[in-house]
PDB file of C-alpha atoms in Angstrom:
ATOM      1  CA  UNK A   1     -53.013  20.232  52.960  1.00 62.00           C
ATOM      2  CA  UNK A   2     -50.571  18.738  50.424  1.00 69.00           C
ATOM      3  CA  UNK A   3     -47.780  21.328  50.304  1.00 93.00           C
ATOM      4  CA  UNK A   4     -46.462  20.594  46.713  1.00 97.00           C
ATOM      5  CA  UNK A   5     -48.683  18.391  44.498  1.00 97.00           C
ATOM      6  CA  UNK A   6     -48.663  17.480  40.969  1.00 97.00           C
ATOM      7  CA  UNK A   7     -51.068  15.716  38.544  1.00 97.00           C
ATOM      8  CA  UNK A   8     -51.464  13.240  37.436  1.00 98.00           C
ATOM      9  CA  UNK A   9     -49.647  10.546  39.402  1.00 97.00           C
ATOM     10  CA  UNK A  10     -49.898   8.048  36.685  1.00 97.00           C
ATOM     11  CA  UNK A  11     -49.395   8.872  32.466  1.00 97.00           C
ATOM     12  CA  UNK A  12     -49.571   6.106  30.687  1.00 97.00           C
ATOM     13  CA  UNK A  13     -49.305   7.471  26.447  1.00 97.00           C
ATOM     14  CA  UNK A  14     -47.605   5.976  23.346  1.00 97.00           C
ATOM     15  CA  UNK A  15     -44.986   7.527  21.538  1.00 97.00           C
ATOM     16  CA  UNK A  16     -45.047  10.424  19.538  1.00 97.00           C
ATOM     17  CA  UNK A  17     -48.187  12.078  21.929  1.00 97.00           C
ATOM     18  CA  UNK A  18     -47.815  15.603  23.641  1.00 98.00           C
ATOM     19  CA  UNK A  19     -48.414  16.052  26.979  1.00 98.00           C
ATOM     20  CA  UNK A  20     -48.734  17.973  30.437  1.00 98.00           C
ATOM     21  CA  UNK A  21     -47.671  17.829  34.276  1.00 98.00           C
ATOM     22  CA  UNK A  22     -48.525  20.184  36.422  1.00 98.00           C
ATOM     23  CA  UNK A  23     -47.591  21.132  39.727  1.00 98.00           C
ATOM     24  CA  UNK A  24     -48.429  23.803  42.363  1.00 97.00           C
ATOM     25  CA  UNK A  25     -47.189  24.836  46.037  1.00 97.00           C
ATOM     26  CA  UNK A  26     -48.884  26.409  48.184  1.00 96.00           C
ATOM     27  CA  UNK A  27     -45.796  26.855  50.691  1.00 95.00           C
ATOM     28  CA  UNK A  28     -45.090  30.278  48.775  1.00 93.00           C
ATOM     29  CA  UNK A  29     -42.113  29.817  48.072  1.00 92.00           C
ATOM     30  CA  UNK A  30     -39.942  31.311  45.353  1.00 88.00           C
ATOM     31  CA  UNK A  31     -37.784  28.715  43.513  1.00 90.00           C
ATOM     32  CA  UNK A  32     -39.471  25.387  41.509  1.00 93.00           C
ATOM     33  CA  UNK A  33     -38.038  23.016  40.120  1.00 93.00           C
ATOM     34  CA  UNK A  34     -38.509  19.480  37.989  1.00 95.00           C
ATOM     35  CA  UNK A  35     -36.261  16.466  38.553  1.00 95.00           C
ATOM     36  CA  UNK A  36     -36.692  13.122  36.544  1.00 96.00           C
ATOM     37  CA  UNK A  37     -35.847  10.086  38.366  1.00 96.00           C
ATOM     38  CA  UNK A  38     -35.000   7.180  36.168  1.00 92.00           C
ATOM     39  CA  UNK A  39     -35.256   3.176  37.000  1.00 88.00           C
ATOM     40  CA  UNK A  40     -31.981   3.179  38.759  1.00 87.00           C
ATOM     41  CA  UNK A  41     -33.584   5.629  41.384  1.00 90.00           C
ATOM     42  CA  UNK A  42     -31.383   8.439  39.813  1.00 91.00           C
ATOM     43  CA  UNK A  43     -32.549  12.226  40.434  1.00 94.00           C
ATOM     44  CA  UNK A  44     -31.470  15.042  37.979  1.00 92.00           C
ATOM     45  CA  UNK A  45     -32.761  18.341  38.053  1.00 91.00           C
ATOM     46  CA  UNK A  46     -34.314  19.289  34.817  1.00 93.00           C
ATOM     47  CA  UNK A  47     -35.399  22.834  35.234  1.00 89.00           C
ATOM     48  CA  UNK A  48     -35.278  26.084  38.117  1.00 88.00           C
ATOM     49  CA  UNK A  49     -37.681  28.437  38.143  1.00 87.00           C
ATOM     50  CA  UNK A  50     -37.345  31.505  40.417  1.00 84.00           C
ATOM     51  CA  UNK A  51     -40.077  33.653  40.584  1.00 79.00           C
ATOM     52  CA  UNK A  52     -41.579  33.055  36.971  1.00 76.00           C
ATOM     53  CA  UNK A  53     -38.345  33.108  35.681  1.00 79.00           C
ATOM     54  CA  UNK A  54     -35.993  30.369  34.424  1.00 82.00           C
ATOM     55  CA  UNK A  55     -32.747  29.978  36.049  1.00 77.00           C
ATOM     56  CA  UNK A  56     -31.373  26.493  35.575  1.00 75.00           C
ATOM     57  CA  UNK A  57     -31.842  24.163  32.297  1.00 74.00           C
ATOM     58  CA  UNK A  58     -29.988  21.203  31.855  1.00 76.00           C
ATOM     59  CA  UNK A  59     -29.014  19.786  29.139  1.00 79.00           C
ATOM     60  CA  UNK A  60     -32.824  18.460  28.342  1.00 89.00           C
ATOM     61  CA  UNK A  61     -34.317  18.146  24.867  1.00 91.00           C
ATOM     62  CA  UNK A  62     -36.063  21.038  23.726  1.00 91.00           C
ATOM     63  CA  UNK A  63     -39.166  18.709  23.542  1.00 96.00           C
ATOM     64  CA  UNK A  64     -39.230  19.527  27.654  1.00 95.00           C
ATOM     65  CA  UNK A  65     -40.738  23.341  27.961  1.00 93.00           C
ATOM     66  CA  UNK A  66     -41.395  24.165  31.299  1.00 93.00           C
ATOM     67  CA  UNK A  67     -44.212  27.427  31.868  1.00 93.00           C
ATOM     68  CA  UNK A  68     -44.871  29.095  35.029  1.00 93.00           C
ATOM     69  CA  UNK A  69     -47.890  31.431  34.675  1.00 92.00           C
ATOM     70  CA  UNK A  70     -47.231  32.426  38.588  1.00 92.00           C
ATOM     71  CA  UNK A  71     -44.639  31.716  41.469  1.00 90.00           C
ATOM     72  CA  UNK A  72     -47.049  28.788  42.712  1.00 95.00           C
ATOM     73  CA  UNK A  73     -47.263  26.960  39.333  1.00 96.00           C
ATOM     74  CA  UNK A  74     -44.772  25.259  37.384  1.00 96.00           C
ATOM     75  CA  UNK A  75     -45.959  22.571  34.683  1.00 96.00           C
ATOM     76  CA  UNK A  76     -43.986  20.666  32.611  1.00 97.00           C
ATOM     77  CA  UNK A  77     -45.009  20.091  28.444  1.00 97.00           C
ATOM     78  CA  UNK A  78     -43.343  17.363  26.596  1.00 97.00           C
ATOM     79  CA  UNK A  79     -43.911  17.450  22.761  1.00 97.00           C
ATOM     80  CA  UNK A  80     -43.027  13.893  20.461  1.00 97.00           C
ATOM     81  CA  UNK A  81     -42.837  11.649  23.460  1.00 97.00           C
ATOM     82  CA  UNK A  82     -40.368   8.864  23.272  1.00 97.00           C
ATOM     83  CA  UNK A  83     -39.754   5.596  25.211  1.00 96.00           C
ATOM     84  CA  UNK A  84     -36.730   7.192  26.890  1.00 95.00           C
ATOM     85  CA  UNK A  85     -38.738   9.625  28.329  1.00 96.00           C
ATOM     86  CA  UNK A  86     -40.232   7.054  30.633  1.00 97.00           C
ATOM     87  CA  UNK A  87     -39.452   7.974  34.028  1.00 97.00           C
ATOM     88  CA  UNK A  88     -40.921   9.414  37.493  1.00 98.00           C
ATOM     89  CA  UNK A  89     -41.172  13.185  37.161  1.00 98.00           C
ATOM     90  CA  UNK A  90     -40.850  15.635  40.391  1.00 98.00           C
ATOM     91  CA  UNK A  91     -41.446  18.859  40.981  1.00 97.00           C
ATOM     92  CA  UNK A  92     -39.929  20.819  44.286  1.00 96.00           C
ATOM     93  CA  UNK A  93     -40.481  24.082  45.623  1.00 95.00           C
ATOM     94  CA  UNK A  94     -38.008  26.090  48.372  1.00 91.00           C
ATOM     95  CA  UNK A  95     -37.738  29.031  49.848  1.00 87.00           C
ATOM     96  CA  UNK A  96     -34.732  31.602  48.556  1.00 76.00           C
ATOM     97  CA  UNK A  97     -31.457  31.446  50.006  1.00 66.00           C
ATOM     98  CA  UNK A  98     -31.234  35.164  50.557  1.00 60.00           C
ATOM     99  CA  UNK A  99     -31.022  36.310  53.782  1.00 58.00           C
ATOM    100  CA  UNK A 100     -31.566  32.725  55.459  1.00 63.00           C
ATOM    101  CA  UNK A 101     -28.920  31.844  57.944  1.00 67.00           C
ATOM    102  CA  UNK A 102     -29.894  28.215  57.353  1.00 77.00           C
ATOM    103  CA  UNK A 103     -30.272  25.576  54.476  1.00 83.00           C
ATOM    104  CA  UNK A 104     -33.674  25.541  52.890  1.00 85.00           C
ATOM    105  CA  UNK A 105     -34.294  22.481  51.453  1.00 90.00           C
ATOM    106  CA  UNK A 106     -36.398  21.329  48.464  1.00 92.00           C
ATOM    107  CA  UNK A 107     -40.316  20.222  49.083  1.00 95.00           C
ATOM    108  CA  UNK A 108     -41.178  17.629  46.473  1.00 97.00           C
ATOM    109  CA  UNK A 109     -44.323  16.852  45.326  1.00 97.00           C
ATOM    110  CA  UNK A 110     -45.459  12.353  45.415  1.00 97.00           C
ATOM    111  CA  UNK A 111     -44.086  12.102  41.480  1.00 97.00           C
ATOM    112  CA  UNK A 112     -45.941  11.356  38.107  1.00 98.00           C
ATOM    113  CA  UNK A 113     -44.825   8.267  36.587  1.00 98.00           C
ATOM    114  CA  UNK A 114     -44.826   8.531  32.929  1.00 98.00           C
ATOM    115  CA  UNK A 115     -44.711   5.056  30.862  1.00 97.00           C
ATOM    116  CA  UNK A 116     -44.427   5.483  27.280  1.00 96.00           C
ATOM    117  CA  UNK A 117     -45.717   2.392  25.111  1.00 92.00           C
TER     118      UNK A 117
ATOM    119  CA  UNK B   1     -20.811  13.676  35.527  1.00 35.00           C
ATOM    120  CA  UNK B   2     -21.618  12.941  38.916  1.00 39.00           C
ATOM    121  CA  UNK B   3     -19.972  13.743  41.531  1.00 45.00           C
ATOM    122  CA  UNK B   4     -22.025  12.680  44.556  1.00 55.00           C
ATOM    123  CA  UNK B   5     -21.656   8.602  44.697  1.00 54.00           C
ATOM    124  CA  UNK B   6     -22.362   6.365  47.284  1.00 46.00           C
ATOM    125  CA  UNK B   7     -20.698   2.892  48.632  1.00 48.00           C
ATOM    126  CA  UNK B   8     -23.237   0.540  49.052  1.00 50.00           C
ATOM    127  CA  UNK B   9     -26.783   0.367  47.277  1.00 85.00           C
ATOM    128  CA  UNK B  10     -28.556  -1.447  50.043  1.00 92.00           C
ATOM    129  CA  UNK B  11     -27.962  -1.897  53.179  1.00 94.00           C
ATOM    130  CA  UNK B  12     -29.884  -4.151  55.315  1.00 95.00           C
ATOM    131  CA  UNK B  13     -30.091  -4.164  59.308  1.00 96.00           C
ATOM    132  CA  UNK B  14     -32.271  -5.332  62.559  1.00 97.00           C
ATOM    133  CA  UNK B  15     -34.779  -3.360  63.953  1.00 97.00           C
ATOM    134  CA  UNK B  16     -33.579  -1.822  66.979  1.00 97.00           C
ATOM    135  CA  UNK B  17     -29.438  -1.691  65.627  1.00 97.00           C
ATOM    136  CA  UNK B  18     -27.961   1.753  64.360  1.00 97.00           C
ATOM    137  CA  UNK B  19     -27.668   2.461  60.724  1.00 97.00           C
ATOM    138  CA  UNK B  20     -24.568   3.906  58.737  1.00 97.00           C
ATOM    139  CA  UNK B  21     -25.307   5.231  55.328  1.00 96.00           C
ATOM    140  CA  UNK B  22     -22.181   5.973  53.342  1.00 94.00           C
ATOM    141  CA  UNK B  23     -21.313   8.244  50.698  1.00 94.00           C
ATOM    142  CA  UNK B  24     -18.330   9.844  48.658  1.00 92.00           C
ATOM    143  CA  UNK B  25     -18.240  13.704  47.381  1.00 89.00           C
ATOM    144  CA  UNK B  26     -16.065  14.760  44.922  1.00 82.00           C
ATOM    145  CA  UNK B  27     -16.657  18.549  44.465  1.00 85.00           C
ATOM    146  CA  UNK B  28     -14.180  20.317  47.652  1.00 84.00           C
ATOM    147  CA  UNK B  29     -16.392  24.061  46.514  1.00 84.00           C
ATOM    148  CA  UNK B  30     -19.710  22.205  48.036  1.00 87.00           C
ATOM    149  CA  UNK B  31     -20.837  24.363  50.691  1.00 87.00           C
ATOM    150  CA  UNK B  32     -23.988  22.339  51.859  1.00 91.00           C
ATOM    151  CA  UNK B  33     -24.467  18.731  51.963  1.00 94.00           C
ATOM    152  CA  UNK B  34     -27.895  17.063  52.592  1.00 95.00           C
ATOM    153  CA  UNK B  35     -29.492  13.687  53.166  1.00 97.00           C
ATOM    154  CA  UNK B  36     -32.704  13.024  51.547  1.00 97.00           C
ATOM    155  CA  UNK B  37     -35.053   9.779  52.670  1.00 98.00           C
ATOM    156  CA  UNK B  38     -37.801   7.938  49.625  1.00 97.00           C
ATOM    157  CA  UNK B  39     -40.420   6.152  50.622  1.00 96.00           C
ATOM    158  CA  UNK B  40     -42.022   4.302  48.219  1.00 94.00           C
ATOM    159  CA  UNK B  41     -44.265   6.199  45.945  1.00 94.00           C
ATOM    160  CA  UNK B  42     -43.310   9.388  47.494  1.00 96.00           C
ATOM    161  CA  UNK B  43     -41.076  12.111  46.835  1.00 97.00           C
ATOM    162  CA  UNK B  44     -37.552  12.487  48.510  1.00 97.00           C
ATOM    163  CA  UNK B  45     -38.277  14.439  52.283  1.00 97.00           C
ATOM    164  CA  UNK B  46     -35.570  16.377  53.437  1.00 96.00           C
ATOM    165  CA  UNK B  47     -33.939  14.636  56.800  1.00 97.00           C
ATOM    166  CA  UNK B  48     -30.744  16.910  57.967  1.00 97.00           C
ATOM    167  CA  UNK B  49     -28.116  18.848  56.256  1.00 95.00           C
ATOM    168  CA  UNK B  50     -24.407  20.138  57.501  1.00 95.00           C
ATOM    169  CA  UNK B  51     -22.669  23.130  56.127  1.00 93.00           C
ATOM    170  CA  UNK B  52     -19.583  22.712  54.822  1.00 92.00           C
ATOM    171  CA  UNK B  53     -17.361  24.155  57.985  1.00 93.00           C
ATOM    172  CA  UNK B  54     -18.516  21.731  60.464  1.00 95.00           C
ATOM    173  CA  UNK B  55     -18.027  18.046  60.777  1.00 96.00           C
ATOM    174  CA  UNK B  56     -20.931  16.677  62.503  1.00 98.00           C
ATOM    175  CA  UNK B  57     -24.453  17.780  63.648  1.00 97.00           C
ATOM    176  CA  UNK B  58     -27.237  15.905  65.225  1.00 97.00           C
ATOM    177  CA  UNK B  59     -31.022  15.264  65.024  1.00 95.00           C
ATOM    178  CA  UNK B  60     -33.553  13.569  66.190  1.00 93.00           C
ATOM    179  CA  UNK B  61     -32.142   9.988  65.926  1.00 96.00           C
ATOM    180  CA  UNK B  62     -29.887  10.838  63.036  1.00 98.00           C
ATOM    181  CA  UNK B  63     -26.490  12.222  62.888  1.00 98.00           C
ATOM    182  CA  UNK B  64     -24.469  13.227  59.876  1.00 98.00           C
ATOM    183  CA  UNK B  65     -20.443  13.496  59.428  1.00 98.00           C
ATOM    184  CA  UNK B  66     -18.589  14.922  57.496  1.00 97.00           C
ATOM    185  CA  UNK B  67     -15.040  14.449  56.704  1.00 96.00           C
ATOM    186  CA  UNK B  68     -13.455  16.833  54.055  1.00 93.00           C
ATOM    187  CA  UNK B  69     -10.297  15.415  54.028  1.00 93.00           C
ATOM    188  CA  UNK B  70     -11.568  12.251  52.435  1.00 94.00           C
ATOM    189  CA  UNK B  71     -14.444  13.804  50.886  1.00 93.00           C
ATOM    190  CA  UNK B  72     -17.019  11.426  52.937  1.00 95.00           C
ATOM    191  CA  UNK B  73     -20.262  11.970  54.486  1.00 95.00           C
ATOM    192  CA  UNK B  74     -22.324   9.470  56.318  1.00 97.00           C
ATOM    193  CA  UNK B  75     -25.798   9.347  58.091  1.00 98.00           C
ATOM    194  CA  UNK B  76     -26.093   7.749  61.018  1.00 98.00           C
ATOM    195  CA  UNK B  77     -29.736   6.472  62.358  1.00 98.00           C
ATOM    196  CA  UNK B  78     -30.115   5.339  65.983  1.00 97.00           C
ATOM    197  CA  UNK B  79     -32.421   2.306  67.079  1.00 97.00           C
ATOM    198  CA  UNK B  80     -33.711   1.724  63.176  1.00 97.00           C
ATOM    199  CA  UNK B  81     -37.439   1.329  63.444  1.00 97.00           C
ATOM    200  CA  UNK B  82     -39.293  -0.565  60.053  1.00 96.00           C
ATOM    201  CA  UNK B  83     -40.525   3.304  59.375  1.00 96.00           C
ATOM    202  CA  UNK B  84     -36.908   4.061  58.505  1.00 97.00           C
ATOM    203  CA  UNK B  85     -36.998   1.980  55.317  1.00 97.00           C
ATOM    204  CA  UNK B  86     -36.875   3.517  52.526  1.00 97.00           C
ATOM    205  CA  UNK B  87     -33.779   4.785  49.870  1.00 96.00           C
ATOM    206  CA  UNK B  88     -32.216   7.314  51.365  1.00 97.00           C
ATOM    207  CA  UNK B  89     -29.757  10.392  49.327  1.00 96.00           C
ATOM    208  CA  UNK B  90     -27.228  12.251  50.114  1.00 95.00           C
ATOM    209  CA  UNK B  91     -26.695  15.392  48.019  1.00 94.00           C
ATOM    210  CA  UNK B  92     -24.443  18.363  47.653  1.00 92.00           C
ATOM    211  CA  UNK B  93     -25.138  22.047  46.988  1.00 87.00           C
ATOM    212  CA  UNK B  94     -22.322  23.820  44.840  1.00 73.00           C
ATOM    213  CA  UNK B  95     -22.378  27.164  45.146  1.00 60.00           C
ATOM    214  CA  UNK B  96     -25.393  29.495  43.949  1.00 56.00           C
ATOM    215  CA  UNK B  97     -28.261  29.091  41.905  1.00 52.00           C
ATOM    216  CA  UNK B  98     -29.176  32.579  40.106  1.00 51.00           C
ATOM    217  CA  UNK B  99     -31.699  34.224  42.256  1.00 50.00           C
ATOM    218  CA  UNK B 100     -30.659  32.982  45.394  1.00 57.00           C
ATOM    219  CA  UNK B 101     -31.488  29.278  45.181  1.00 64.00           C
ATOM    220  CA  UNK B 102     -30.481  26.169  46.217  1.00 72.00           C
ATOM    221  CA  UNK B 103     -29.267  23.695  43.690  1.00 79.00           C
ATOM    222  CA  UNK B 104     -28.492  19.982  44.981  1.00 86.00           C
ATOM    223  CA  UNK B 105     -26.755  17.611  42.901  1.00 88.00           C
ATOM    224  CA  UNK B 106     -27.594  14.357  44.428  1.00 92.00           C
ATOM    225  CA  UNK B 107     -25.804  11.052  44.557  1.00 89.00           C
ATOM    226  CA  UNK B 108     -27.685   7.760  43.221  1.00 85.00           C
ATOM    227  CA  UNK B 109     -29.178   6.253  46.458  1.00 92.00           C
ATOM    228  CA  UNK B 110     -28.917   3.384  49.091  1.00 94.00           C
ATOM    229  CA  UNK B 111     -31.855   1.531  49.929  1.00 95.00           C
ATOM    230  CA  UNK B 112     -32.085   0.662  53.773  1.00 96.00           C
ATOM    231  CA  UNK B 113     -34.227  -2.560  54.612  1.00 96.00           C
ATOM    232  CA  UNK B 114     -34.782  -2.506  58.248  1.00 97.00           C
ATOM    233  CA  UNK B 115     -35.753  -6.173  59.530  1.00 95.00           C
ATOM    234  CA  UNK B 116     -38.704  -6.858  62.115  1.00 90.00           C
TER     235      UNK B 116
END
């Protein structure tokens, strides 16, 4: 069973198009979140979701709108695409910190690769 | 800006040697630091982590260090096998998300080529 997985694994879409990730864990845990990984291998964390609510946004254009309709789901809209926004997406799932005597690290899902033409 | 770096982007070894993956941290209120290993097409898999008031801690084949006084952290990997290659993170958790999370920054990457 794939723990955190997202679709699709390939977007290929010209500029200007709207479009959808999504991703869902079935680890049940509390906190998503999407990264964006650029050429240079570099990770940033978009967006934190705990428990259907947002808790971290970076500074990303407001063309990024992340919805979580329940604790396992977490997709990721992008209006007005734009060659910039050409990256690998990931989403990540972990467990709260609360009341864990230990570290709980972040699950990610394979990526979706997004090439805008 | 960043704050997690790292000294070398790839480092390339002999299967069968030990491996030293290097990096710098600049943020002294980090109270969890973690190493992350890529393979290729897949997402980042969590490999160890320290907490910030100990200096070293062990797993299987891999040991991390950490050195506040310089800021440094390093993964060690015993007898590197050609499964080991892949770009590997370290990252740093600064305090706490809201609603209890976890919330790594993490550094830019080395890539570790491990030689038949």
């Amino acid at each position: 069973d794939t723990a955190v997985s997202q679709t699709p694994k390939y977007l290929v879409t010209q500029m200007g198009n709207d479009k959808s990730i999504k991703c869902e864990q079935n680890l049940g845990h509390d906190t998503m979140y999407w990264y964006k990984q650029d050429s240079k291998k570099f990770l940033k964390i978009m967006f934190s979701y705990n428990n259907k609510e947002l808790i971290i946004n970076e500074t990303v254009p407001n063309r990024f709108s992340p919805k979580s309709p329940d604790k396992a789901h977490l997709n990721l809209h992008i209006n007005s695409l734009e060659l910039g926004d050409s990256a690998v997406y990931f989403c990540a799932s972990s467990q709260d910190r609360a009341g864990q005597g230990q570290y709980q690290p972040q699950h990610f899902g394979d990526g979706t690769r997004l090439s805008i033409l | 800006g960043e704050s997690v770096g790292l000294h070398l982007p790839t480092l390339s070894v002999q299967e069968g040697d030990n491996s030293i993956i290097n990096c710098a941290y600049s943020n002294s209120a980090s109270d969890y630091f973690i190493w992350y290993k890529q393979e290729s097409g897949k997402g980042p898999q969590f490999i160890i982590d320290i907490r910030s008031n100990m200096d070293k801690r062990q797993g299987q084949r891999v040991t991390v260090l950490l050195n506040k006084t310089v800021k440094h952290l390093s993964l060690q990997i015993a007898a590197t096998q050609p499964g080991d290659s892949a770009v590997y993170f370290c990252a740093e958790n600064i305090g706490l998300g809201s609603g209890g999370s976890y919330i790594p920054t993490f550094g830019r990457g080395t890539s570790l080529i491990v030689h038949p």
